[in-house]
Amino acid sequence: MAATLQAKKRENLKTSNTRAIRSAGEVPAIIYGYQVEPKTVAVDSIELLKTVRDEGKNAIISLQVDGDAVDVMLHDYQIDPLRDELVHADFYAVNMKEEMDVQVPIVLEGEAIGAKEGGVLQQPLYDLSIRAKPKDIPEQITIDVSDLAVGDSILVSDLKEGRNYDILEDEGTTIVSILVPDEEPAEDSAVDEPAEPEVIAGDKKEHGDSEE
């Protein structure tokens, strides 16, 4: 079931009005995509962030605009780096019957046996490219690494069961592996002894010797 978010139609696009919208805790936004004429709206900033946090970045949102509902995804957004505030959002209207390509975050769970034994867990892949209908897009892909020993890996080809989407990544791509810990360099047992200083003998005269 899609999350619901209220939106207000925005027709006054003057800078002063945009500032007033942000001051009121709302975010200027635009809707475009499947069977939708581009339109400008405003949504509550806190409600939008809460929806994305709770439902995930690929969540389907039922955007309510003047009594009409539009199924959208948050396609892009802009944040003011100085104030750390959301300043603009792009909503893409989706066709719920058509597959689409998205990136889904990979989340590891459990503590690998190999990590407990001193191995190093490495995760080269953090997002998985998939193709699915909007309603079948998972919030995240969870992988249990508890049984991984040192030297073990999980590849994309290992993700086979219980999915209703197509994976677009190469099957040989490594998702996570447990590496052998780096060996410490062996210390050289032969310690170089400092060389004794060379004694250079000068000319010496015996006592009692006399010069002619």
mmCIF file of C-alpha atoms in Angstrom:
data_model
loop_
_atom_site.group_PDB
_atom_site.id
_atom_site.type_symbol
_atom_site.label_atom_id
_atom_site.label_comp_id
_atom_site.label_asym_id
_atom_site.label_seq_id
_atom_site.Cartn_x
_atom_site.Cartn_y
_atom_site.Cartn_z
ATOM 1 C CA MET A 1 0.000 0.000 0.000
ATOM 2 C CA ALA A 2 1.361 3.407 -1.018
ATOM 3 C CA ALA A 3 2.112 6.041 1.575
ATOM 4 C CA THR A 4 -0.099 9.131 1.353
ATOM 5 C CA LEU A 5 1.196 12.688 1.205
ATOM 6 C CA GLN A 6 -0.810 15.886 0.870
ATOM 7 C CA ALA A 7 0.272 18.493 -1.692
ATOM 8 C CA LYS A 8 -0.927 22.011 -2.500
ATOM 9 C CA LYS A 9 -1.014 23.277 -6.057
ATOM 10 C CA ARG A 10 1.461 26.133 -6.492
ATOM 11 C CA GLU A 11 0.802 28.703 -9.201
ATOM 12 C CA ASN A 12 2.654 31.747 -7.914
ATOM 13 C CA LEU A 13 6.274 30.984 -8.826
ATOM 14 C CA LYS A 14 7.775 34.293 -7.744
ATOM 15 C CA THR A 15 10.890 34.087 -5.579
ATOM 16 C CA SER A 16 9.164 35.906 -2.718
ATOM 17 C CA ASN A 17 6.347 33.336 -2.701
ATOM 18 C CA THR A 18 8.822 30.449 -2.833
ATOM 19 C CA ARG A 19 10.609 31.867 0.199
ATOM 20 C CA ALA A 20 7.311 32.208 2.029
ATOM 21 C CA ILE A 21 6.513 28.552 1.295
ATOM 22 C CA ARG A 22 9.834 27.421 2.751
ATOM 23 C CA SER A 23 9.382 29.691 5.776
ATOM 24 C CA ALA A 24 6.053 27.977 6.418
ATOM 25 C CA GLY A 25 7.806 24.582 6.606
ATOM 26 C CA GLU A 26 6.853 23.438 3.110
ATOM 27 C CA VAL A 27 8.954 22.384 0.132
ATOM 28 C CA PRO A 28 8.427 23.633 -3.436
ATOM 29 C CA ALA A 29 8.165 20.627 -5.758
ATOM 30 C CA ILE A 30 7.291 19.575 -9.285
ATOM 31 C CA ILE A 31 5.355 16.544 -10.540
ATOM 32 C CA TYR A 32 5.988 15.060 -13.991
ATOM 33 C CA GLY A 33 6.026 11.663 -15.677
ATOM 34 C CA TYR A 34 3.426 9.083 -16.690
ATOM 35 C CA GLN A 35 0.187 10.682 -17.969
ATOM 36 C CA VAL A 36 0.835 13.846 -15.960
ATOM 37 C CA GLU A 37 1.301 17.357 -17.244
ATOM 38 C CA PRO A 38 4.149 18.924 -15.276
ATOM 39 C CA LYS A 39 2.732 20.854 -12.346
ATOM 40 C CA THR A 40 4.233 22.741 -9.434
ATOM 41 C CA VAL A 41 3.152 21.934 -5.890
ATOM 42 C CA ALA A 42 4.228 22.348 -2.285
ATOM 43 C CA VAL A 43 4.436 19.604 0.358
ATOM 44 C CA ASP A 44 5.106 19.582 4.066
ATOM 45 C CA SER A 45 8.860 19.185 4.574
ATOM 46 C CA ILE A 46 8.656 17.118 7.758
ATOM 47 C CA GLU A 47 6.001 14.790 6.353
ATOM 48 C CA LEU A 48 8.050 14.186 3.204
ATOM 49 C CA LEU A 49 11.218 13.375 5.136
ATOM 50 C CA LYS A 50 9.274 11.121 7.515
ATOM 51 C CA THR A 51 7.714 9.237 4.572
ATOM 52 C CA VAL A 52 11.081 8.641 2.909
ATOM 53 C CA ARG A 53 12.662 7.603 6.216
ATOM 54 C CA ASP A 54 9.878 5.160 7.060
ATOM 55 C CA GLU A 55 9.144 3.787 3.578
ATOM 56 C CA GLY A 56 12.527 4.012 1.851
ATOM 57 C CA LYS A 57 13.823 6.083 -1.043
ATOM 58 C CA ASN A 58 11.956 3.934 -3.605
ATOM 59 C CA ALA A 59 8.609 4.220 -1.849
ATOM 60 C CA ILE A 60 5.472 4.686 -3.922
ATOM 61 C CA ILE A 61 3.724 7.802 -2.639
ATOM 62 C CA SER A 62 0.086 8.588 -3.301
ATOM 63 C CA LEU A 63 0.354 12.342 -3.731
ATOM 64 C CA GLN A 64 -2.987 14.034 -3.066
ATOM 65 C CA VAL A 65 -3.324 17.198 -5.165
ATOM 66 C CA ASP A 66 -6.637 19.065 -5.069
ATOM 67 C CA GLY A 67 -8.596 15.854 -4.592
ATOM 68 C CA ASP A 68 -6.684 13.898 -7.248
ATOM 69 C CA ALA A 69 -4.274 11.095 -6.331
ATOM 70 C CA VAL A 70 -1.078 10.590 -8.321
ATOM 71 C CA ASP A 71 1.255 7.608 -7.728
ATOM 72 C CA VAL A 72 4.771 9.029 -7.604
ATOM 73 C CA MET A 73 8.306 8.317 -6.467
ATOM 74 C CA LEU A 74 10.700 10.887 -5.072
ATOM 75 C CA HIS A 75 12.993 11.187 -8.083
ATOM 76 C CA ASP A 76 15.331 13.909 -6.860
ATOM 77 C CA TYR A 77 15.693 16.529 -4.152
ATOM 78 C CA GLN A 78 17.943 19.431 -3.213
ATOM 79 C CA ILE A 79 19.284 20.321 0.220
ATOM 80 C CA ASP A 80 20.724 23.654 1.311
ATOM 81 C CA PRO A 81 24.227 22.633 2.510
ATOM 82 C CA LEU A 82 24.490 25.581 4.886
ATOM 83 C CA ARG A 83 21.139 25.144 6.620
ATOM 84 C CA ASP A 84 20.842 21.397 5.979
ATOM 85 C CA GLU A 85 17.250 21.946 4.862
ATOM 86 C CA LEU A 86 15.234 20.427 2.040
ATOM 87 C CA VAL A 87 14.656 23.186 -0.525
ATOM 88 C CA HIS A 88 13.173 21.416 -3.568
ATOM 89 C CA ALA A 89 11.797 18.030 -4.623
ATOM 90 C CA ASP A 90 11.009 16.283 -7.910
ATOM 91 C CA PHE A 91 8.219 13.692 -7.981
ATOM 92 C CA TYR A 92 8.034 11.251 -10.886
ATOM 93 C CA ALA A 93 4.596 9.847 -11.705
ATOM 94 C CA VAL A 94 4.890 6.084 -12.315
ATOM 95 C CA ASN A 95 2.900 3.527 -14.270
ATOM 96 C CA MET A 96 2.062 0.907 -11.649
ATOM 97 C CA LYS A 97 1.743 -1.783 -14.357
ATOM 98 C CA GLU A 98 5.093 -1.154 -15.985
ATOM 99 C CA GLU A 99 8.500 -2.351 -14.819
ATOM 100 C CA MET A 100 11.171 0.208 -14.000
ATOM 101 C CA ASP A 101 14.878 0.152 -13.152
ATOM 102 C CA VAL A 102 15.926 1.268 -9.669
ATOM 103 C CA GLN A 103 18.767 0.956 -7.162
ATOM 104 C CA VAL A 104 17.877 -0.811 -3.914
ATOM 105 C CA PRO A 105 20.137 -0.599 -0.835
ATOM 106 C CA ILE A 106 21.772 -3.792 0.450
ATOM 107 C CA VAL A 107 21.710 -4.295 4.220
ATOM 108 C CA LEU A 108 23.836 -6.936 5.960
ATOM 109 C CA GLU A 109 22.615 -8.616 9.131
ATOM 110 C CA GLY A 110 24.300 -10.935 11.601
ATOM 111 C CA GLU A 111 27.950 -11.264 12.620
ATOM 112 C CA ALA A 112 30.026 -13.451 10.331
ATOM 113 C CA ILE A 113 31.862 -16.418 11.863
ATOM 114 C CA GLY A 114 34.951 -15.408 9.930
ATOM 115 C CA ALA A 115 34.871 -11.897 11.364
ATOM 116 C CA LYS A 116 34.767 -13.349 14.886
ATOM 117 C CA GLU A 117 37.868 -15.362 14.016
ATOM 118 C CA GLY A 118 39.778 -12.282 12.908
ATOM 119 C CA GLY A 119 38.778 -12.097 9.262
ATOM 120 C CA VAL A 120 37.962 -8.783 7.606
ATOM 121 C CA LEU A 121 34.424 -8.262 6.245
ATOM 122 C CA GLN A 122 34.418 -6.391 2.948
ATOM 123 C CA GLN A 123 31.289 -5.158 1.140
ATOM 124 C CA PRO A 124 32.085 -3.976 -2.405
ATOM 125 C CA LEU A 125 28.407 -3.623 -3.413
ATOM 126 C CA TYR A 126 26.044 -1.401 -1.403
ATOM 127 C CA ASP A 127 23.167 -1.030 -3.884
ATOM 128 C CA LEU A 128 21.615 -3.588 -6.207
ATOM 129 C CA SER A 129 20.265 -2.643 -9.642
ATOM 130 C CA ILE A 130 16.906 -4.314 -10.214
ATOM 131 C CA ARG A 131 13.931 -4.165 -12.581
ATOM 132 C CA ALA A 132 10.429 -4.520 -11.148
ATOM 133 C CA LYS A 133 6.922 -3.139 -11.127
ATOM 134 C CA PRO A 134 6.606 -0.282 -8.625
ATOM 135 C CA LYS A 135 4.572 -2.313 -6.122
ATOM 136 C CA ASP A 136 7.241 -5.063 -6.121
ATOM 137 C CA ILE A 137 10.241 -2.836 -5.410
ATOM 138 C CA PRO A 138 11.638 -3.813 -1.985
ATOM 139 C CA GLU A 139 12.617 -1.158 0.529
ATOM 140 C CA GLN A 140 15.943 -2.933 0.973
ATOM 141 C CA ILE A 141 17.611 -6.271 0.273
ATOM 142 C CA THR A 142 18.720 -7.956 3.497
ATOM 143 C CA ILE A 143 21.529 -10.518 3.464
ATOM 144 C CA ASP A 144 22.436 -12.705 6.453
ATOM 145 C CA VAL A 145 26.217 -13.077 6.737
ATOM 146 C CA SER A 146 26.270 -15.116 9.960
ATOM 147 C CA ASP A 147 27.537 -18.335 8.300
ATOM 148 C CA LEU A 148 30.376 -16.743 6.330
ATOM 149 C CA ALA A 149 33.798 -18.102 7.270
ATOM 150 C CA VAL A 150 37.174 -16.672 6.326
ATOM 151 C CA GLY A 151 37.526 -16.924 2.562
ATOM 152 C CA ASP A 152 33.747 -17.146 1.922
ATOM 153 C CA SER A 153 31.822 -14.765 -0.338
ATOM 154 C CA ILE A 154 28.251 -14.029 -1.374
ATOM 155 C CA LEU A 155 27.790 -13.230 -5.055
ATOM 156 C CA VAL A 156 24.853 -11.740 -6.917
ATOM 157 C CA SER A 157 24.185 -15.242 -8.295
ATOM 158 C CA ASP A 158 23.478 -16.415 -4.728
ATOM 159 C CA LEU A 159 20.379 -14.201 -4.502
ATOM 160 C CA LYS A 160 17.868 -16.614 -5.978
ATOM 161 C CA GLU A 161 14.961 -17.264 -3.648
ATOM 162 C CA GLY A 162 11.833 -15.292 -2.853
ATOM 163 C CA ARG A 163 12.150 -12.420 -5.250
ATOM 164 C CA ASN A 164 9.677 -10.927 -7.717
ATOM 165 C CA TYR A 165 12.136 -8.699 -9.540
ATOM 166 C CA ASP A 166 14.966 -9.098 -12.045
ATOM 167 C CA ILE A 167 18.522 -8.365 -10.980
ATOM 168 C CA LEU A 168 20.474 -6.306 -13.500
ATOM 169 C CA GLU A 169 23.910 -6.750 -11.932
ATOM 170 C CA ASP A 170 26.410 -9.264 -13.320
ATOM 171 C CA GLU A 171 25.935 -12.595 -11.525
ATOM 172 C CA GLY A 172 29.637 -12.839 -10.754
ATOM 173 C CA THR A 173 29.689 -9.559 -8.827
ATOM 174 C CA THR A 174 30.755 -9.946 -5.192
ATOM 175 C CA ILE A 175 28.388 -8.467 -2.632
ATOM 176 C CA VAL A 176 30.274 -9.348 0.539
ATOM 177 C CA SER A 177 33.304 -11.445 1.444
ATOM 178 C CA ILE A 178 35.435 -12.337 4.464
ATOM 179 C CA LEU A 179 39.090 -11.693 3.764
ATOM 180 C CA VAL A 180 42.072 -13.336 5.413
ATOM 181 C CA PRO A 181 43.582 -10.814 7.840
ATOM 182 C CA ASP A 182 46.858 -9.276 6.710
ATOM 183 C CA GLU A 183 49.863 -11.114 8.091
ATOM 184 C CA GLU A 184 52.222 -9.037 10.137
ATOM 185 C CA PRO A 185 55.711 -8.882 8.609
ATOM 186 C CA ALA A 186 58.104 -11.284 10.335
ATOM 187 C CA GLU A 187 60.787 -9.594 12.346
ATOM 188 C CA ASP A 188 64.362 -10.213 11.212
ATOM 189 C CA SER A 189 65.939 -12.395 13.875
ATOM 190 C CA ALA A 190 69.421 -11.473 12.756
ATOM 191 C CA VAL A 191 70.182 -8.179 14.399
ATOM 192 C CA ASP A 192 72.928 -6.292 12.720
ATOM 193 C CA GLU A 193 75.662 -5.625 15.255
ATOM 194 C CA PRO A 194 77.090 -2.150 15.059
ATOM 195 C CA ALA A 195 80.498 -2.235 13.396
ATOM 196 C CA GLU A 196 83.414 -1.501 15.668
ATOM 197 C CA PRO A 197 85.256 1.653 14.730
ATOM 198 C CA GLU A 198 88.366 1.039 12.706
ATOM 199 C CA VAL A 199 91.558 2.023 14.503
ATOM 200 C CA ILE A 200 93.947 3.814 12.246
ATOM 201 C CA ALA A 201 97.509 3.613 13.617
ATOM 202 C CA GLY A 202 99.735 6.598 13.073
ATOM 203 C CA ASP A 203 103.514 6.692 13.009
ATOM 204 C CA LYS A 204 104.935 5.927 16.451
ATOM 205 C CA LYS A 205 108.445 6.460 17.734
ATOM 206 C CA GLU A 206 109.977 4.129 20.245
ATOM 207 C CA HIS A 207 111.227 5.656 23.445
ATOM 208 C CA GLY A 208 114.960 5.892 23.276
ATOM 209 C CA ASP A 209 115.086 6.129 19.520
ATOM 210 C CA SER A 210 116.966 9.116 18.310
ATOM 211 C CA GLU A 211 117.109 10.858 15.027
ATOM 212 C CA GLU A 212 120.318 10.945 13.253
#
